Amino acid sequence: MLQPEVVQLRTEGRDEQQERRLSESEEGNNPFSFTPQIIRLHKDHELFEDGDIHRHMYLQDLYISEAEDKPALSVSEFACHISGCSGVFSALEEYEHHYNALHRHVCCSCRRSLPSARLLDIHIQEWHDSLFTILAQKQDMYQCLVEGCGQKFRTSKHRKDHLIRIHKYPPDFRFDKTKKERGRRETKRKEQKDAAMEVVDDVCESEGVCEVMCNSPSDEPEGGESMETHECEEKASTEDVLAAAQDTEGTSTPPRKPQYSYRIPNTVCFGHGSVRGFGGRRGRRK
Amino acid sequence: MWRLNKVRHKAGRPGGSLEELRLKRRENERALRQARRDRQLVSKRLLLNEDEEQLDVSMDAAPGGHDIVSLLHKLQHSGTDKEAHLKALSKVLRDPSAQLTFIKHENSMHLLVGLLTGSNAQCRLQAVRCLHELSHSSHTNVAPACLPATPYLLTYLSGPSTKFTELCLYTLGNMCPDSDVVREKLLAQGIIPALASCIENQRHNLAVVEAAAFTLSQLLQARDAPEKIIPMVLKSTLPSHLLSVLTPDPHFGLAPAIECAWCLHYLICSTEDNKELLAQGALSQCSSLLVSLGGAVTEGNKEDGIELLIWPLLRCVGNLLSSCPVEDLNAHLTDAHLPASLCALVQAYLHTLPALARETVWVLNNLTAHSTEFCSALLTLNLVPGLIQLLPFSQGINTMILRILANIAHKKKEFCVKLMQLGLLSALCATLKMADQEMVIRSLDILFMMTVSSPVVAEEFVRQGGLSLLEVLQYNGAAEMRQRSTYLLEKHLLSYQQHITVDNMPDP
């Protein structure tokens, strides 16, 4: 069904572009192998099925004009290709939303996903910057989380009080947990997750995979606390606004099993956390 | 002549609602699909009587056996009125159980053949009508029982009576699919030369031409056709006759052209090397007809059933292109409008008949695979943006579109730059995120060709935030994706990223 290679040589005038590509492929490492091909289709090919059926319906006096019978036109789905993530989306906007929510502002050191660049900055500063810890002993370093407020506080508790009193935040605001609470919160979250599993059950598998990756000892040097949502566990939470979008994705598409076992090395981090943090830097890669 | 019997006209029938008809239609469709998967796709045609408007399948409670026996008795013994008895017999024979009773009855076929070849013309007509009803049976052992009649049916093909010839032809055509034995006998009795001279002599009589082409199409679909039937057909004058009937007659309608086009399709797709058909002008004729049909469709002239003709023509062109060396392409494809017409057909049928749109883009792939000229035509005729807009559509459409775009990128680096200017890079940034692996891999292939072609393209890709897309793919489960994205990043794109700082990284 495919044109033999001989035909390819008859292409009119090989030019510089093709020469360059040829010499590259001769190097041997080049994985690109596309060549234009004429595709021959035999009588029983599956591509011909619908047309054959249409023809035979006509022969059997069952012809229907197009206006009456509209078959559905399918649209390609999008999928998050980040290893361990099994998100599938029916529209590009949904994908972008997912990516921005979960993978964009990810902390390199602990893989937690933050909802915004600013909160990521603050997280990295407060959790992974030893200089911060030192300075915090002497000055007000804990910034108010509300953009534009500008106030700083000596401890995270002071900040929390400020957030509740002045900015009317709920006392259990997700993005302001202290490090010490993490341990308890983790177990609490795991229970929540079990309950939530029936609802969003396509992502259970990815969580399983993620747990393997994310629970490695090097991830959490500072001990238990979960101020922010864990990159992988985000999907389990049902209170989060984003979960509403996730749920529809989950129920409308069949679960995609991650068939791979590729662990992303700890030195690699997607999202801007890698640029802002003091940890890995984009570009420095083997 | 065949009327395009539309299902909706039957809505007025008592006892049949529109919903019932839709259900019946869907059931039939399902059965046809299963039959095709089993390589048993077969259809028969029933030519209705003049007084019949439509096929009335709702029969009264089985007239069955008694009627047949008594009618046969009457035919054997009564001198006069044979015609009336035959007419009654033909009506009874529409019932499947009656058909089986008939063939089990001793001497029944002998009697019928006698009347078929007798001196009474009216009796002959009614006798062939009986045979026609029998041939339409869905029981595969009925047709072989009609074999004694076939030598006569073939002889009558060169006769003058239209109605009679039509009935002979459709009867033969219905018999062909039922068994190897039947086909062997028909071939030995000379059905192919008979069909050839029938079409030749009755060229002006389009109803007969349609019937002959239908019969031929039945022969050509047989499992053993490529070995036993097609070589004989190619040696005969049939191909040139088929080609001559392709252009539809405005008064008579599409039906004869439809049958001939399907015959050509079966001939072409069953043959590896179609140089004989090419020499007879098959490619140029099919392609220019496609152009005029494409033009009609674009103007809103979507005659009912026109896709029944477009479909086989597309397949003929698509497969003929594989037999045509690229340097001869211009000799055969004289109409420069072909690429534009094909693109117009895709747009016209995308939502109503996506399978037709899919086959059209397949033809475009074959057209552009080895021809720089046609690739260039797609660019200069500004057809590429329309193709890019089709990239969301799955089930074989977008993967084929990427093939076409890859064909273009493969030819010249100037083409790559043009493709970039037409927005292909941002389209690729979307297709790289698709769930379909083939789409991602092909996108990477195109990206590679474009990146290698010019630094301008590479820079633009990086500027559009493409690096992060590739980084994600580096850790994907599929090796083909990992290898390609890593290679692209390391060999070609990382040199550009030094120009990028945090500040000018694009916002979400």
Coordinates of N, CA and C in Angstrom, one line a residue, chain A residues 23-129:
Chain A
S23 N 22.1 14.9 5.6 CA 23.4 14.7 6.4 C 23.2 14.5 7.8
E24 N 22.1 15.2 8.3 CA 21.8 15.0 9.8 C 21.4 13.6 10.1
S25 N 20.5 13.0 9.2 CA 20.1 11.7 9.4 C 21.2 10.7 9.3
E26 N 22.2 11.0 8.6 CA 23.3 10.1 8.5 C 24.1 10.1 9.7
E27 N 24.0 11.1 10.6 CA 24.7 11.1 11.8 C 24.3 9.9 12.7
G28 N 23.0 9.5 12.5 CA 22.6 8.2 13.2 C 21.8 8.4 14.4
N29 N 21.9 9.6 15.1 CA 21.1 9.8 16.3 C 19.7 10.4 16.0
N30 N 19.6 10.9 14.8 CA 18.4 11.6 14.5 C 17.2 10.7 14.5
P31 N 16.2 11.0 15.4 CA 15.0 10.1 15.4 C 14.0 10.4 14.4
F32 N 14.1 11.5 13.7 CA 13.1 12.0 12.8 C 13.1 11.2 11.5
S33 N 12.0 10.6 11.1 CA 12.1 9.8 10.0 C 10.9 10.0 9.0
F34 N 10.3 11.2 9.1 CA 9.2 11.5 8.2 C 9.7 11.6 6.7
T35 N 9.0 10.8 5.9 CA 9.2 11.0 4.4 C 7.8 11.1 3.8
P36 N 7.6 11.9 2.8 CA 6.3 11.9 2.2 C 6.0 10.6 1.6
Q37 N 4.7 10.2 1.7 CA 4.4 8.9 1.1 C 3.0 8.9 0.4
I38 N 3.0 8.3 -0.7 CA 1.7 8.1 -1.4 C 1.0 6.9 -0.7
I39 N -0.2 7.1 -0.3 CA -0.9 6.0 0.3 C -1.9 5.3 -0.6
R40 N -1.7 4.0 -0.9 CA -2.6 3.3 -1.7 C -3.6 2.6 -0.8
L41 N -4.9 2.7 -1.2 CA -5.9 2.0 -0.3 C -6.6 0.9 -1.1
H42 N -6.6 -0.3 -0.6 CA -7.2 -1.4 -1.3 C -8.7 -1.4 -1.0
K43 N -9.5 -2.2 -1.7 CA -10.9 -2.1 -1.7 C -11.5 -2.3 -0.3
D44 N -10.9 -3.1 0.5 CA -11.6 -3.4 1.8 C -11.0 -2.6 2.9
H45 N -10.2 -1.5 2.6 CA -9.6 -0.7 3.7 C -10.7 -0.1 4.5
E46 N -10.3 0.1 5.8 CA -11.4 0.6 6.7 C -11.7 2.1 6.4
L47 N -10.8 2.8 5.8 CA -11.0 4.2 5.5 C -12.2 4.3 4.5
F48 N -12.4 3.2 3.7 CA -13.5 3.2 2.7 C -14.8 2.7 3.3
E49 N -14.9 2.4 4.6 CA -16.1 1.8 5.1 C -17.3 2.7 4.9
D50 N -17.3 3.9 5.4 CA -18.5 4.7 5.3 C -19.0 5.0 3.9
G51 N -18.0 5.2 3.0 CA -18.4 5.4 1.6 C -19.1 4.2 1.0
D52 N -18.6 3.0 1.3 CA -19.2 1.8 0.8 C -20.6 1.6 1.4
I53 N -20.7 1.9 2.7 CA -22.1 1.8 3.3 C -23.0 2.7 2.6
H54 N -22.6 3.9 2.4 CA -23.4 4.9 1.7 C -23.9 4.4 0.4
R55 N -22.9 3.9 -0.4 CA -23.2 3.3 -1.7 C -24.2 2.2 -1.7
H56 N -24.1 1.3 -0.7 CA -25.0 0.1 -0.7 C -26.3 0.5 -0.1
M57 N -26.4 1.5 0.7 CA -27.7 2.0 1.2 C -28.5 2.5 0.0
Y58 N -27.8 3.2 -0.9 CA -28.4 3.7 -2.1 C -28.9 2.5 -3.0
L59 N -28.1 1.5 -3.1 CA -28.5 0.3 -4.0 C -29.7 -0.3 -3.4
Q60 N -29.8 -0.3 -2.0 CA -30.9 -1.0 -1.4 C -32.1 0.0 -1.2
D61 N -32.1 1.1 -1.9 CA -33.2 2.0 -1.8 C -33.4 2.6 -0.4
L62 N -32.3 2.8 0.3 CA -32.4 3.4 1.6 C -31.6 4.7 1.7
Y63 N -31.4 5.3 0.5 CA -30.7 6.5 0.5 C -31.3 7.6 1.2
I64 N -30.5 8.3 1.9 CA -31.0 9.5 2.6 C -30.1 10.7 2.3
S65 N -30.7 11.8 2.0 CA -29.9 12.9 1.6 C -29.3 13.5 2.9
E66 N -28.1 14.2 2.7 CA -27.3 14.6 3.8 C -28.1 15.4 4.8
A67 N -29.0 16.2 4.3 CA -29.7 17.1 5.2 C -30.4 16.4 6.3
E68 N -30.8 15.1 6.1 CA -31.5 14.4 7.1 C -30.7 13.6 8.1
D69 N -29.5 13.3 7.7 CA -28.7 12.5 8.6 C -27.4 13.1 8.8
K70 N -27.2 13.6 10.0 CA -25.9 14.3 10.3 C -25.1 13.5 11.3
P71 N -24.1 12.8 10.7 CA -23.2 12.1 11.6 C -22.3 13.1 12.5
A72 N -21.9 12.6 13.6 CA -21.1 13.5 14.5 C -19.7 13.7 14.0
L73 N -19.2 14.9 14.0 CA -17.8 15.1 13.6 C -17.0 15.2 14.9
S74 N -16.0 14.4 15.0 CA -15.2 14.4 16.2 C -14.1 15.4 16.3
V75 N -13.9 15.8 17.5 CA -12.8 16.8 17.7 C -11.7 16.1 18.6
S76 N -10.5 16.4 18.3 CA -9.4 15.8 19.1 C -9.4 16.3 20.5
E77 N -9.1 15.4 21.4 CA -9.0 15.8 22.8 C -7.5 16.3 23.1
F78 N -7.4 17.0 24.2 CA -6.0 17.4 24.6 C -5.7 16.6 25.8
A79 N -4.4 16.4 26.0 CA -4.0 15.7 27.2 C -2.7 16.3 27.8
C80 N -2.7 16.3 29.1 CA -1.5 16.8 29.8 C -0.4 15.8 29.7
H81 N 0.7 16.1 29.0 CA 1.8 15.1 28.8 C 2.8 15.0 29.9
I82 N 2.5 15.8 31.0 CA 3.5 15.7 32.1 C 3.4 14.3 32.7
S83 N 4.5 13.7 32.9 CA 4.5 12.3 33.4 C 3.8 12.2 34.7
G84 N 2.9 11.3 34.8 CA 2.2 11.1 36.1 C 0.8 11.8 36.1
C85 N 0.6 12.7 35.1 CA -0.6 13.5 35.1 C -1.5 12.8 34.0
S86 N -2.7 12.5 34.4 CA -3.6 11.8 33.3 C -4.7 12.7 32.9
G87 N -4.6 14.0 33.0 CA -5.7 14.9 32.6 C -5.9 14.8 31.1
V88 N -7.2 14.7 30.8 CA -7.6 14.7 29.4 C -8.7 15.8 29.3
F89 N -8.6 16.6 28.2 CA -9.5 17.7 28.1 C -10.1 17.8 26.7
S90 N -11.4 18.3 26.7 CA -12.0 18.4 25.4 C -11.7 19.7 24.7
A91 N -11.2 20.7 25.4 CA -10.9 22.0 24.7 C -9.6 22.5 25.2
L92 N -8.9 23.2 24.3 CA -7.6 23.7 24.6 C -7.6 24.6 25.8
E93 N -8.7 25.4 26.0 CA -8.8 26.3 27.1 C -8.8 25.5 28.4
E94 N -9.5 24.4 28.4 CA -9.5 23.5 29.6 C -8.1 23.1 29.9
Y95 N -7.4 22.7 28.9 CA -6.0 22.2 29.1 C -5.1 23.3 29.7
E96 N -5.2 24.5 29.1 CA -4.4 25.6 29.6 C -4.7 25.9 31.0
H97 N -6.0 25.9 31.3 CA -6.5 26.1 32.7 C -5.9 25.1 33.6
H98 N -5.9 23.9 33.2 CA -5.3 22.8 34.1 C -3.8 23.0 34.3
Y99 N -3.2 23.3 33.1 CA -1.7 23.5 33.2 C -1.3 24.6 34.1
N100 N -2.0 25.7 33.9 CA -1.7 26.9 34.7 C -2.0 26.7 36.2
A101 N -3.1 25.9 36.4 CA -3.4 25.7 37.8 C -2.5 24.7 38.5
L102 N -2.1 23.7 37.8 CA -1.3 22.7 38.5 C 0.1 22.6 38.2
H103 N 0.5 23.0 37.0 CA 1.9 22.8 36.6 C 2.7 24.0 36.5
R104 N 2.1 25.2 36.5 CA 2.8 26.4 36.1 C 3.6 26.9 37.3
H105 N 3.0 27.0 38.4 CA 3.7 27.6 39.5 C 4.0 26.5 40.5
V106 N 5.0 25.7 40.1 CA 5.3 24.5 40.9 C 6.7 24.8 41.6
C107 N 6.7 24.5 42.9 CA 7.9 24.6 43.6 C 8.9 23.5 43.3
C108 N 10.1 23.8 42.9 CA 11.0 22.8 42.5 C 11.4 21.9 43.7
S109 N 11.5 22.5 44.9 CA 12.0 21.7 46.0 C 11.0 20.7 46.5
C110 N 9.8 21.1 46.6 CA 8.8 20.2 47.2 C 7.7 19.8 46.3
R111 N 7.7 20.3 45.0 CA 6.7 19.9 44.0 C 5.3 20.4 44.3
R112 N 5.2 21.3 45.2 CA 3.8 21.8 45.5 C 3.4 22.8 44.4
S113 N 2.2 22.7 44.1 CA 1.7 23.6 43.0 C 0.9 24.8 43.7
L114 N 1.3 26.0 43.3 CA 0.7 27.2 43.9 C -0.2 27.9 42.8
P115 N -1.2 28.6 43.3 CA -2.1 29.1 42.3 C -1.6 30.4 41.6
S116 N -0.5 31.0 42.1 CA -0.1 32.2 41.4 C 1.4 32.3 41.6
A117 N 2.0 33.1 40.7 CA 3.5 33.4 40.8 C 3.9 34.0 42.1
R118 N 3.0 34.9 42.6 CA 3.3 35.6 43.8 C 3.3 34.6 45.0
L119 N 2.3 33.8 45.1 CA 2.3 32.8 46.2 C 3.4 31.8 46.1
L120 N 3.8 31.5 44.9 CA 4.9 30.6 44.8 C 6.2 31.3 45.3
D121 N 6.4 32.5 44.9 CA 7.5 33.3 45.5 C 7.6 33.2 47.0
I122 N 6.4 33.6 47.6 CA 6.3 33.6 49.0 C 6.6 32.2 49.6
H123 N 6.1 31.2 49.0 CA 6.3 29.9 49.5 C 7.7 29.5 49.5
I124 N 8.4 29.7 48.4 CA 9.8 29.4 48.2 C 10.6 30.1 49.3
Q125 N 10.3 31.4 49.4 CA 11.0 32.2 50.4 C 10.8 31.7 51.8
E126 N 9.6 31.4 52.1 CA 9.4 31.1 53.5 C 9.7 29.6 53.9
W127 N 9.7 28.8 52.9 CA 10.0 27.4 53.2 C 11.4 26.9 52.8
H128 N 11.9 27.4 51.8 CA 13.1 26.8 51.3 C 14.3 27.8 51.3
D129 N 14.1 28.9 51.8 CA 15.2 29.9 51.8 C 15.8 30.0 53.2

